[in-house]
Amino acid sequence: TTSLSEYEVDRVVRVLEKEWVAMQYSVLRRNCCHFSEKFCSLLGLGSIPPWVTNLAETAAAVDDRVSQIWVPQGRRTSNLVPRGASSACS
């Protein structure tokens, strides 16, 4: 239970509304679990359990690594080739 008043919780929600806009949503890096972590922290409740964000953080780390190894060729991101390799369709 938070020690904040209803008014203070409302202020926290209003601040978060400005920080967490839909256009910045990312399933791996800025999702509902990340929002919940921030919200609980601002309410003075501490962190959410680490396992809640584990999957997204692991997937983000894999995505970062894949992005370091593979680069898109042309305009279609489905045409991925290893860095340094030439595309047969170029």
mmCIF file with all atom_site columns, N, CA, C and O in Angstrom, residues 31-74:
data_model
loop_
_atom_site.group_PDB
_atom_site.id
_atom_site.type_symbol
_atom_site.label_atom_id
_atom_site.label_alt_id
_atom_site.label_comp_id
_atom_site.label_asym_id
_atom_site.label_entity_id
_atom_site.label_seq_id
_atom_site.pdbx_PDB_ins_code
_atom_site.Cartn_x
_atom_site.Cartn_y
_atom_site.Cartn_z
_atom_site.occupancy
_atom_site.B_iso_or_equiv
_atom_site.pdbx_formal_charge
_atom_site.auth_seq_id
_atom_site.auth_comp_id
_atom_site.auth_asym_id
_atom_site.auth_atom_id
_atom_site.pdbx_PDB_model_num
ATOM 1   N N  . ASN A 1 31 ? 7.597  -1.206  -22.374 1.00 0.00 ? 31 ASN A N  1
ATOM 2   C CA . ASN A 1 31 ? 6.277  -1.827  -22.409 1.00 0.00 ? 31 ASN A CA 1
ATOM 3   C C  . ASN A 1 31 ? 5.542  -1.655  -21.081 1.00 0.00 ? 31 ASN A C  1
ATOM 4   O O  . ASN A 1 31 ? 5.984  -0.915  -20.209 1.00 0.00 ? 31 ASN A O  1
ATOM 5   N N  . CYS A 1 32 ? 4.443  -2.358  -20.919 1.00 0.00 ? 32 CYS A N  1
ATOM 6   C CA . CYS A 1 32 ? 3.633  -2.219  -19.708 1.00 0.00 ? 32 CYS A CA 1
ATOM 7   C C  . CYS A 1 32 ? 4.391  -2.643  -18.452 1.00 0.00 ? 32 CYS A C  1
ATOM 8   O O  . CYS A 1 32 ? 4.148  -2.098  -17.368 1.00 0.00 ? 32 CYS A O  1
ATOM 9   N N  . CYS A 1 33 ? 5.304  -3.585  -18.573 1.00 0.00 ? 33 CYS A N  1
ATOM 10  C CA . CYS A 1 33 ? 6.102  -4.002  -17.407 1.00 0.00 ? 33 CYS A CA 1
ATOM 11  C C  . CYS A 1 33 ? 7.058  -2.892  -16.984 1.00 0.00 ? 33 CYS A C  1
ATOM 12  O O  . CYS A 1 33 ? 7.223  -2.633  -15.785 1.00 0.00 ? 33 CYS A O  1
ATOM 13  N N  . HIS A 1 34 ? 7.669  -2.223  -17.954 1.00 0.00 ? 34 HIS A N  1
ATOM 14  C CA . HIS A 1 34 ? 8.556  -1.101  -17.645 1.00 0.00 ? 34 HIS A CA 1
ATOM 15  C C  . HIS A 1 34 ? 7.756  0.052   -17.023 1.00 0.00 ? 34 HIS A C  1
ATOM 16  O O  . HIS A 1 34 ? 8.214  0.708   -16.089 1.00 0.00 ? 34 HIS A O  1
ATOM 17  N N  . PHE A 1 35 ? 6.548  0.271   -17.558 1.00 0.00 ? 35 PHE A N  1
ATOM 18  C CA . PHE A 1 35 ? 5.667  1.296   -16.987 1.00 0.00 ? 35 PHE A CA 1
ATOM 19  C C  . PHE A 1 35 ? 5.330  0.956   -15.538 1.00 0.00 ? 35 PHE A C  1
ATOM 20  O O  . PHE A 1 35 ? 5.394  1.806   -14.653 1.00 0.00 ? 35 PHE A O  1
ATOM 21  N N  . SER A 1 36 ? 4.985  -0.295  -15.293 1.00 0.00 ? 36 SER A N  1
ATOM 22  C CA . SER A 1 36 ? 4.628  -0.723  -13.936 1.00 0.00 ? 36 SER A CA 1
ATOM 23  C C  . SER A 1 36 ? 5.789  -0.530  -12.972 1.00 0.00 ? 36 SER A C  1
ATOM 24  O O  . SER A 1 36 ? 5.593  -0.128  -11.822 1.00 0.00 ? 36 SER A O  1
ATOM 25  N N  . GLU A 1 37 ? 6.995  -0.815  -13.444 1.00 0.00 ? 37 GLU A N  1
ATOM 26  C CA . GLU A 1 37 ? 8.193  -0.616  -12.620 1.00 0.00 ? 37 GLU A CA 1
ATOM 27  C C  . GLU A 1 37 ? 8.323  0.855   -12.209 1.00 0.00 ? 37 GLU A C  1
ATOM 28  O O  . GLU A 1 37 ? 8.530  1.183   -11.047 1.00 0.00 ? 37 GLU A O  1
ATOM 29  N N  . LYS A 1 38 ? 8.168  1.739   -13.181 1.00 0.00 ? 38 LYS A N  1
ATOM 30  C CA . LYS A 1 38 ? 8.266  3.175   -12.922 1.00 0.00 ? 38 LYS A CA 1
ATOM 31  C C  . LYS A 1 38 ? 7.138  3.647   -11.993 1.00 0.00 ? 38 LYS A C  1
ATOM 32  O O  . LYS A 1 38 ? 7.367  4.398   -11.046 1.00 0.00 ? 38 LYS A O  1
ATOM 33  N N  . PHE A 1 39 ? 5.927  3.197   -12.263 1.00 0.00 ? 39 PHE A N  1
ATOM 34  C CA . PHE A 1 39 ? 4.765  3.588   -11.474 1.00 0.00 ? 39 PHE A CA 1
ATOM 35  C C  . PHE A 1 39 ? 4.924  3.146   -10.018 1.00 0.00 ? 39 PHE A C  1
ATOM 36  O O  . PHE A 1 39 ? 4.749  3.946   -9.093  1.00 0.00 ? 39 PHE A O  1
ATOM 37  N N  . CYS A 1 40 ? 5.288  1.893   -9.802  1.00 0.00 ? 40 CYS A N  1
ATOM 38  C CA . CYS A 1 40 ? 5.482  1.390   -8.431  1.00 0.00 ? 40 CYS A CA 1
ATOM 39  C C  . CYS A 1 40 ? 6.577  2.170   -7.711  1.00 0.00 ? 40 CYS A C  1
ATOM 40  O O  . CYS A 1 40 ? 6.454  2.493   -6.524  1.00 0.00 ? 40 CYS A O  1
ATOM 41  N N  . SER A 1 41 ? 7.635  2.475   -8.433  1.00 0.00 ? 41 SER A N  1
ATOM 42  C CA . SER A 1 41 ? 8.732  3.239   -7.847  1.00 0.00 ? 41 SER A CA 1
ATOM 43  C C  . SER A 1 41 ? 8.262  4.621   -7.397  1.00 0.00 ? 41 SER A C  1
ATOM 44  O O  . SER A 1 41 ? 8.555  5.056   -6.288  1.00 0.00 ? 41 SER A O  1
ATOM 45  N N  . LEU A 1 42 ? 7.503  5.297   -8.264  1.00 0.00 ? 42 LEU A N  1
ATOM 46  C CA . LEU A 1 42 ? 7.003  6.633   -7.930  1.00 0.00 ? 42 LEU A CA 1
ATOM 47  C C  . LEU A 1 42 ? 5.969  6.605   -6.805  1.00 0.00 ? 42 LEU A C  1
ATOM 48  O O  . LEU A 1 42 ? 5.802  7.595   -6.095  1.00 0.00 ? 42 LEU A O  1
ATOM 49  N N  . LEU A 1 43 ? 5.297  5.488   -6.649  1.00 0.00 ? 43 LEU A N  1
ATOM 50  C CA . LEU A 1 43 ? 4.338  5.349   -5.556  1.00 0.00 ? 43 LEU A CA 1
ATOM 51  C C  . LEU A 1 43 ? 5.027  5.016   -4.237  1.00 0.00 ? 43 LEU A C  1
ATOM 52  O O  . LEU A 1 43 ? 4.385  4.946   -3.196  1.00 0.00 ? 43 LEU A O  1
ATOM 53  N N  . GLY A 1 44 ? 6.342  4.781   -4.314  1.00 0.00 ? 44 GLY A N  1
ATOM 54  C CA . GLY A 1 44 ? 7.085  4.450   -3.107  1.00 0.00 ? 44 GLY A CA 1
ATOM 55  C C  . GLY A 1 44 ? 6.964  2.999   -2.696  1.00 0.00 ? 44 GLY A C  1
ATOM 56  O O  . GLY A 1 44 ? 7.181  2.644   -1.541  1.00 0.00 ? 44 GLY A O  1
ATOM 57  N N  . LEU A 1 45 ? 6.639  2.144   -3.656  1.00 0.00 ? 45 LEU A N  1
ATOM 58  C CA . LEU A 1 45 ? 6.421  0.729   -3.364  1.00 0.00 ? 45 LEU A CA 1
ATOM 59  C C  . LEU A 1 45 ? 7.631  -0.136  -3.669  1.00 0.00 ? 45 LEU A C  1
ATOM 60  O O  . LEU A 1 45 ? 7.611  -1.331  -3.436  1.00 0.00 ? 45 LEU A O  1
ATOM 61  N N  . GLY A 1 46 ? 8.672  0.458   -4.206  1.00 0.00 ? 46 GLY A N  1
ATOM 62  C CA . GLY A 1 46 ? 9.854  -0.314  -4.571  1.00 0.00 ? 46 GLY A CA 1
ATOM 63  C C  . GLY A 1 46 ? 9.716  -0.911  -5.959  1.00 0.00 ? 46 GLY A C  1
ATOM 64  O O  . GLY A 1 46 ? 8.818  -0.561  -6.724  1.00 0.00 ? 46 GLY A O  1
ATOM 65  N N  . SER A 1 47 ? 10.607 -1.829  -6.268  1.00 0.00 ? 47 SER A N  1
ATOM 66  C CA . SER A 1 47 ? 10.653 -2.445  -7.587  1.00 0.00 ? 47 SER A CA 1
ATOM 67  C C  . SER A 1 47 ? 9.674  -3.604  -7.709  1.00 0.00 ? 47 SER A C  1
ATOM 68  O O  . SER A 1 47 ? 9.340  -4.253  -6.725  1.00 0.00 ? 47 SER A O  1
ATOM 69  N N  . ILE A 1 48 ? 9.262  -3.850  -8.930  1.00 0.00 ? 48 ILE A N  1
ATOM 70  C CA . ILE A 1 48 ? 8.482  -5.054  -9.196  1.00 0.00 ? 48 ILE A CA 1
ATOM 71  C C  . ILE A 1 48 ? 9.463  -6.228  -9.252  1.00 0.00 ? 48 ILE A C  1
ATOM 72  O O  . ILE A 1 48 ? 10.671 -6.017  -9.405  1.00 0.00 ? 48 ILE A O  1
ATOM 73  N N  . PRO A 1 49 ? 8.989  -7.459  -9.136  1.00 0.00 ? 49 PRO A N  1
ATOM 74  C CA . PRO A 1 49 ? 9.906  -8.607  -9.179  1.00 0.00 ? 49 PRO A CA 1
ATOM 75  C C  . PRO A 1 49 ? 10.680 -8.645  -10.501 1.00 0.00 ? 49 PRO A C  1
ATOM 76  O O  . PRO A 1 49 ? 10.102 -8.389  -11.569 1.00 0.00 ? 49 PRO A O  1
ATOM 77  N N  . PRO A 1 50 ? 11.970 -8.949  -10.458 1.00 0.00 ? 50 PRO A N  1
ATOM 78  C CA . PRO A 1 50 ? 12.789 -8.951  -11.676 1.00 0.00 ? 50 PRO A CA 1
ATOM 79  C C  . PRO A 1 50 ? 12.267 -9.871  -12.780 1.00 0.00 ? 50 PRO A C  1
ATOM 80  O O  . PRO A 1 50 ? 12.418 -9.570  -13.958 1.00 0.00 ? 50 PRO A O  1
ATOM 81  N N  . TRP A 1 51 ? 11.644 -10.975 -12.412 1.00 0.00 ? 51 TRP A N  1
ATOM 82  C CA . TRP A 1 51 ? 11.171 -11.904 -13.428 1.00 0.00 ? 51 TRP A CA 1
ATOM 83  C C  . TRP A 1 51 ? 10.105 -11.279 -14.330 1.00 0.00 ? 51 TRP A C  1
ATOM 84  O O  . TRP A 1 51 ? 9.884  -11.738 -15.447 1.00 0.00 ? 51 TRP A O  1
ATOM 85  N N  . VAL A 1 52 ? 9.451  -10.219 -13.876 1.00 0.00 ? 52 VAL A N  1
ATOM 86  C CA . VAL A 1 52 ? 8.398  -9.580  -14.669 1.00 0.00 ? 52 VAL A CA 1
ATOM 87  C C  . VAL A 1 52 ? 8.974  -8.987  -15.955 1.00 0.00 ? 52 VAL A C  1
ATOM 88  O O  . VAL A 1 52 ? 8.381  -9.099  -17.023 1.00 0.00 ? 52 VAL A O  1
ATOM 89  N N  . THR A 1 53 ? 10.141 -8.373  -15.862 1.00 0.00 ? 53 THR A N  1
ATOM 90  C CA . THR A 1 53 ? 10.749 -7.752  -17.051 1.00 0.00 ? 53 THR A CA 1
ATOM 91  C C  . THR A 1 53 ? 11.850 -8.617  -17.676 1.00 0.00 ? 53 THR A C  1
ATOM 92  O O  . THR A 1 53 ? 12.418 -8.230  -18.692 1.00 0.00 ? 53 THR A O  1
ATOM 93  N N  . ASN A 1 54 ? 12.126 -9.767  -17.097 1.00 0.00 ? 54 ASN A N  1
ATOM 94  C CA . ASN A 1 54 ? 13.205 -10.633 -17.603 1.00 0.00 ? 54 ASN A CA 1
ATOM 95  C C  . ASN A 1 54 ? 13.064 -10.993 -19.076 1.00 0.00 ? 54 ASN A C  1
ATOM 96  O O  . ASN A 1 54 ? 14.034 -10.924 -19.827 1.00 0.00 ? 54 ASN A O  1
ATOM 97  N N  . LEU A 1 55 ? 11.887 -11.419 -19.494 1.00 0.00 ? 55 LEU A N  1
ATOM 98  C CA . LEU A 1 55 ? 11.704 -11.849 -20.876 1.00 0.00 ? 55 LEU A CA 1
ATOM 99  C C  . LEU A 1 55 ? 11.973 -10.711 -21.854 1.00 0.00 ? 55 LEU A C  1
ATOM 100 O O  . LEU A 1 55 ? 12.717 -10.877 -22.819 1.00 0.00 ? 55 LEU A O  1
ATOM 101 N N  . ALA A 1 56 ? 11.395 -9.542  -21.588 1.00 0.00 ? 56 ALA A N  1
ATOM 102 C CA . ALA A 1 56 ? 11.595 -8.397  -22.486 1.00 0.00 ? 56 ALA A CA 1
ATOM 103 C C  . ALA A 1 56 ? 13.058 -7.969  -22.506 1.00 0.00 ? 56 ALA A C  1
ATOM 104 O O  . ALA A 1 56 ? 13.605 -7.663  -23.571 1.00 0.00 ? 56 ALA A O  1
ATOM 105 N N  . GLU A 1 57 ? 13.711 -7.949  -21.359 1.00 0.00 ? 57 GLU A N  1
ATOM 106 C CA . GLU A 1 57 ? 15.122 -7.547  -21.304 1.00 0.00 ? 57 GLU A CA 1
ATOM 107 C C  . GLU A 1 57 ? 16.015 -8.554  -22.021 1.00 0.00 ? 57 GLU A C  1
ATOM 108 O O  . GLU A 1 57 ? 16.960 -8.164  -22.720 1.00 0.00 ? 57 GLU A O  1
ATOM 109 N N  . THR A 1 58 ? 15.716 -9.835  -21.881 1.00 0.00 ? 58 THR A N  1
ATOM 110 C CA . THR A 1 58 ? 16.488 -10.863 -22.586 1.00 0.00 ? 58 THR A CA 1
ATOM 111 C C  . THR A 1 58 ? 16.285 -10.740 -24.094 1.00 0.00 ? 58 THR A C  1
ATOM 112 O O  . THR A 1 58 ? 17.241 -10.791 -24.869 1.00 0.00 ? 58 THR A O  1
ATOM 113 N N  . ALA A 1 59 ? 15.039 -10.555 -24.509 1.00 0.00 ? 59 ALA A N  1
ATOM 114 C CA . ALA A 1 59 ? 14.748 -10.391 -25.934 1.00 0.00 ? 59 ALA A CA 1
ATOM 115 C C  . ALA A 1 59 ? 15.407 -9.129  -26.484 1.00 0.00 ? 59 ALA A C  1
ATOM 116 O O  . ALA A 1 59 ? 15.916 -9.135  -27.611 1.00 0.00 ? 59 ALA A O  1
ATOM 117 N N  . ALA A 1 60 ? 15.438 -8.052  -25.720 1.00 0.00 ? 60 ALA A N  1
ATOM 118 C CA . ALA A 1 60 ? 16.094 -6.818  -26.155 1.00 0.00 ? 60 ALA A CA 1
ATOM 119 C C  . ALA A 1 60 ? 17.590 -7.041  -26.322 1.00 0.00 ? 60 ALA A C  1
ATOM 120 O O  . ALA A 1 60 ? 18.203 -6.543  -27.276 1.00 0.00 ? 60 ALA A O  1
ATOM 121 N N  . ALA A 1 61 ? 18.202 -7.796  -25.418 1.00 0.00 ? 61 ALA A N  1
ATOM 122 C CA . ALA A 1 61 ? 19.631 -8.096  -25.530 1.00 0.00 ? 61 ALA A CA 1
ATOM 123 C C  . ALA A 1 61 ? 19.914 -8.939  -26.773 1.00 0.00 ? 61 ALA A C  1
ATOM 124 O O  . ALA A 1 61 ? 20.889 -8.688  -27.490 1.00 0.00 ? 61 ALA A O  1
ATOM 125 N N  . VAL A 1 62 ? 19.058 -9.891  -27.062 1.00 0.00 ? 62 VAL A N  1
ATOM 126 C CA . VAL A 1 62 ? 19.210 -10.703 -28.277 1.00 0.00 ? 62 VAL A CA 1
ATOM 127 C C  . VAL A 1 62 ? 19.044 -9.823  -29.502 1.00 0.00 ? 62 VAL A C  1
ATOM 128 O O  . VAL A 1 62 ? 19.827 -9.909  -30.461 1.00 0.00 ? 62 VAL A O  1
ATOM 129 N N  . ASP A 1 63 ? 18.049 -8.951  -29.488 1.00 0.00 ? 63 ASP A N  1
ATOM 130 C CA . ASP A 1 63 ? 17.820 -8.035  -30.605 1.00 0.00 ? 63 ASP A CA 1
ATOM 131 C C  . ASP A 1 63 ? 19.036 -7.134  -30.831 1.00 0.00 ? 63 ASP A C  1
ATOM 132 O O  . ASP A 1 63 ? 19.452 -6.917  -31.972 1.00 0.00 ? 63 ASP A O  1
ATOM 133 N N  . ASP A 1 64 ? 19.615 -6.620  -29.755 1.00 0.00 ? 64 ASP A N  1
ATOM 134 C CA . ASP A 1 64 ? 20.819 -5.788  -29.877 1.00 0.00 ? 64 ASP A CA 1
ATOM 135 C C  . ASP A 1 64 ? 21.952 -6.571  -30.522 1.00 0.00 ? 64 ASP A C  1
ATOM 136 O O  . ASP A 1 64 ? 22.657 -6.061  -31.397 1.00 0.00 ? 64 ASP A O  1
ATOM 137 N N  . ARG A 1 65 ? 22.129 -7.811  -30.091 1.00 0.00 ? 65 ARG A N  1
ATOM 138 C CA . ARG A 1 65 ? 23.220 -8.635  -30.634 1.00 0.00 ? 65 ARG A CA 1
ATOM 139 C C  . ARG A 1 65 ? 22.990 -8.959  -32.102 1.00 0.00 ? 65 ARG A C  1
ATOM 140 O O  . ARG A 1 65 ? 23.903 -8.876  -32.915 1.00 0.00 ? 65 ARG A O  1
ATOM 141 N N  . VAL A 1 66 ? 21.763 -9.306  -32.450 1.00 0.00 ? 66 VAL A N  1
ATOM 142 C CA . VAL A 1 66 ? 21.442 -9.598  -33.850 1.00 0.00 ? 66 VAL A CA 1
ATOM 143 C C  . VAL A 1 66 ? 21.665 -8.356  -34.703 1.00 0.00 ? 66 VAL A C  1
ATOM 144 O O  . VAL A 1 66 ? 22.199 -8.433  -35.806 1.00 0.00 ? 66 VAL A O  1
ATOM 145 N N  . SER A 1 67 ? 21.302 -7.197  -34.179 1.00 0.00 ? 67 SER A N  1
ATOM 146 C CA . SER A 1 67 ? 21.505 -5.945  -34.914 1.00 0.00 ? 67 SER A CA 1
ATOM 147 C C  . SER A 1 67 ? 22.981 -5.650  -35.147 1.00 0.00 ? 67 SER A C  1
ATOM 148 O O  . SER A 1 67 ? 23.338 -5.002  -36.122 1.00 0.00 ? 67 SER A O  1
ATOM 149 N N  . GLN A 1 68 ? 23.843 -6.122  -34.261 1.00 0.00 ? 68 GLN A N  1
ATOM 150 C CA . GLN A 1 68 ? 25.282 -5.940  -34.438 1.00 0.00 ? 68 GLN A CA 1
ATOM 151 C C  . GLN A 1 68 ? 25.833 -6.861  -35.518 1.00 0.00 ? 68 GLN A C  1
ATOM 152 O O  . GLN A 1 68 ? 26.813 -6.543  -36.175 1.00 0.00 ? 68 GLN A O  1
ATOM 153 N N  . ILE A 1 69 ? 25.194 -8.005  -35.693 1.00 0.00 ? 69 ILE A N  1
ATOM 154 C CA . ILE A 1 69 ? 25.695 -9.012  -36.628 1.00 0.00 ? 69 ILE A CA 1
ATOM 155 C C  . ILE A 1 69 ? 25.071 -8.875  -38.013 1.00 0.00 ? 69 ILE A C  1
ATOM 156 O O  . ILE A 1 69 ? 25.736 -9.021  -39.023 1.00 0.00 ? 69 ILE A O  1
ATOM 157 N N  . TRP A 1 70 ? 23.790 -8.597  -38.068 1.00 0.00 ? 70 TRP A N  1
ATOM 158 C CA . TRP A 1 70 ? 23.049 -8.562  -39.328 1.00 0.00 ? 70 TRP A CA 1
ATOM 159 C C  . TRP A 1 70 ? 22.647 -7.136  -39.671 1.00 0.00 ? 70 TRP A C  1
ATOM 160 O O  . TRP A 1 70 ? 22.304 -6.357  -38.807 1.00 0.00 ? 70 TRP A O  1
ATOM 161 N N  . VAL A 1 71 ? 22.652 -6.823  -40.968 1.00 0.00 ? 71 VAL A N  1
ATOM 162 C CA . VAL A 1 71 ? 22.181 -5.518  -41.442 1.00 0.00 ? 71 VAL A CA 1
ATOM 163 C C  . VAL A 1 71 ? 21.174 -5.734  -42.562 1.00 0.00 ? 71 VAL A C  1
ATOM 164 O O  . VAL A 1 71 ? 21.313 -6.649  -43.366 1.00 0.00 ? 71 VAL A O  1
ATOM 165 N N  . PRO A 1 72 ? 20.151 -4.910  -42.630 1.00 0.00 ? 72 PRO A N  1
ATOM 166 C CA . PRO A 1 72 ? 19.167 -5.045  -43.706 1.00 0.00 ? 72 PRO A CA 1
ATOM 167 C C  . PRO A 1 72 ? 19.767 -4.616  -45.044 1.00 0.00 ? 72 PRO A C  1
ATOM 168 O O  . PRO A 1 72 ? 20.545 -3.678  -45.108 1.00 0.00 ? 72 PRO A O  1
ATOM 169 N N  . GLN A 1 73 ? 19.422 -5.328  -46.092 1.00 0.00 ? 73 GLN A N  1
ATOM 170 C CA . GLN A 1 73 ? 19.839 -4.978  -47.443 1.00 0.00 ? 73 GLN A CA 1
ATOM 171 C C  . GLN A 1 73 ? 18.643 -4.381  -48.174 1.00 0.00 ? 73 GLN A C  1
ATOM 172 O O  . GLN A 1 73 ? 17.578 -4.968  -48.188 1.00 0.00 ? 73 GLN A O  1
ATOM 173 N N  . GLY A 1 74 ? 18.827 -3.243  -48.784 1.00 0.00 ? 74 GLY A N  1
ATOM 174 C CA . GLY A 1 74 ? 17.734 -2.585  -49.489 1.00 0.00 ? 74 GLY A CA 1
ATOM 175 C C  . GLY A 1 74 ? 16.723 -2.022  -48.510 1.00 0.00 ? 74 GLY A C  1
ATOM 176 O O  . GLY A 1 74 ? 17.037 -1.706  -47.381 1.00 0.00 ? 74 GLY A O  1
#
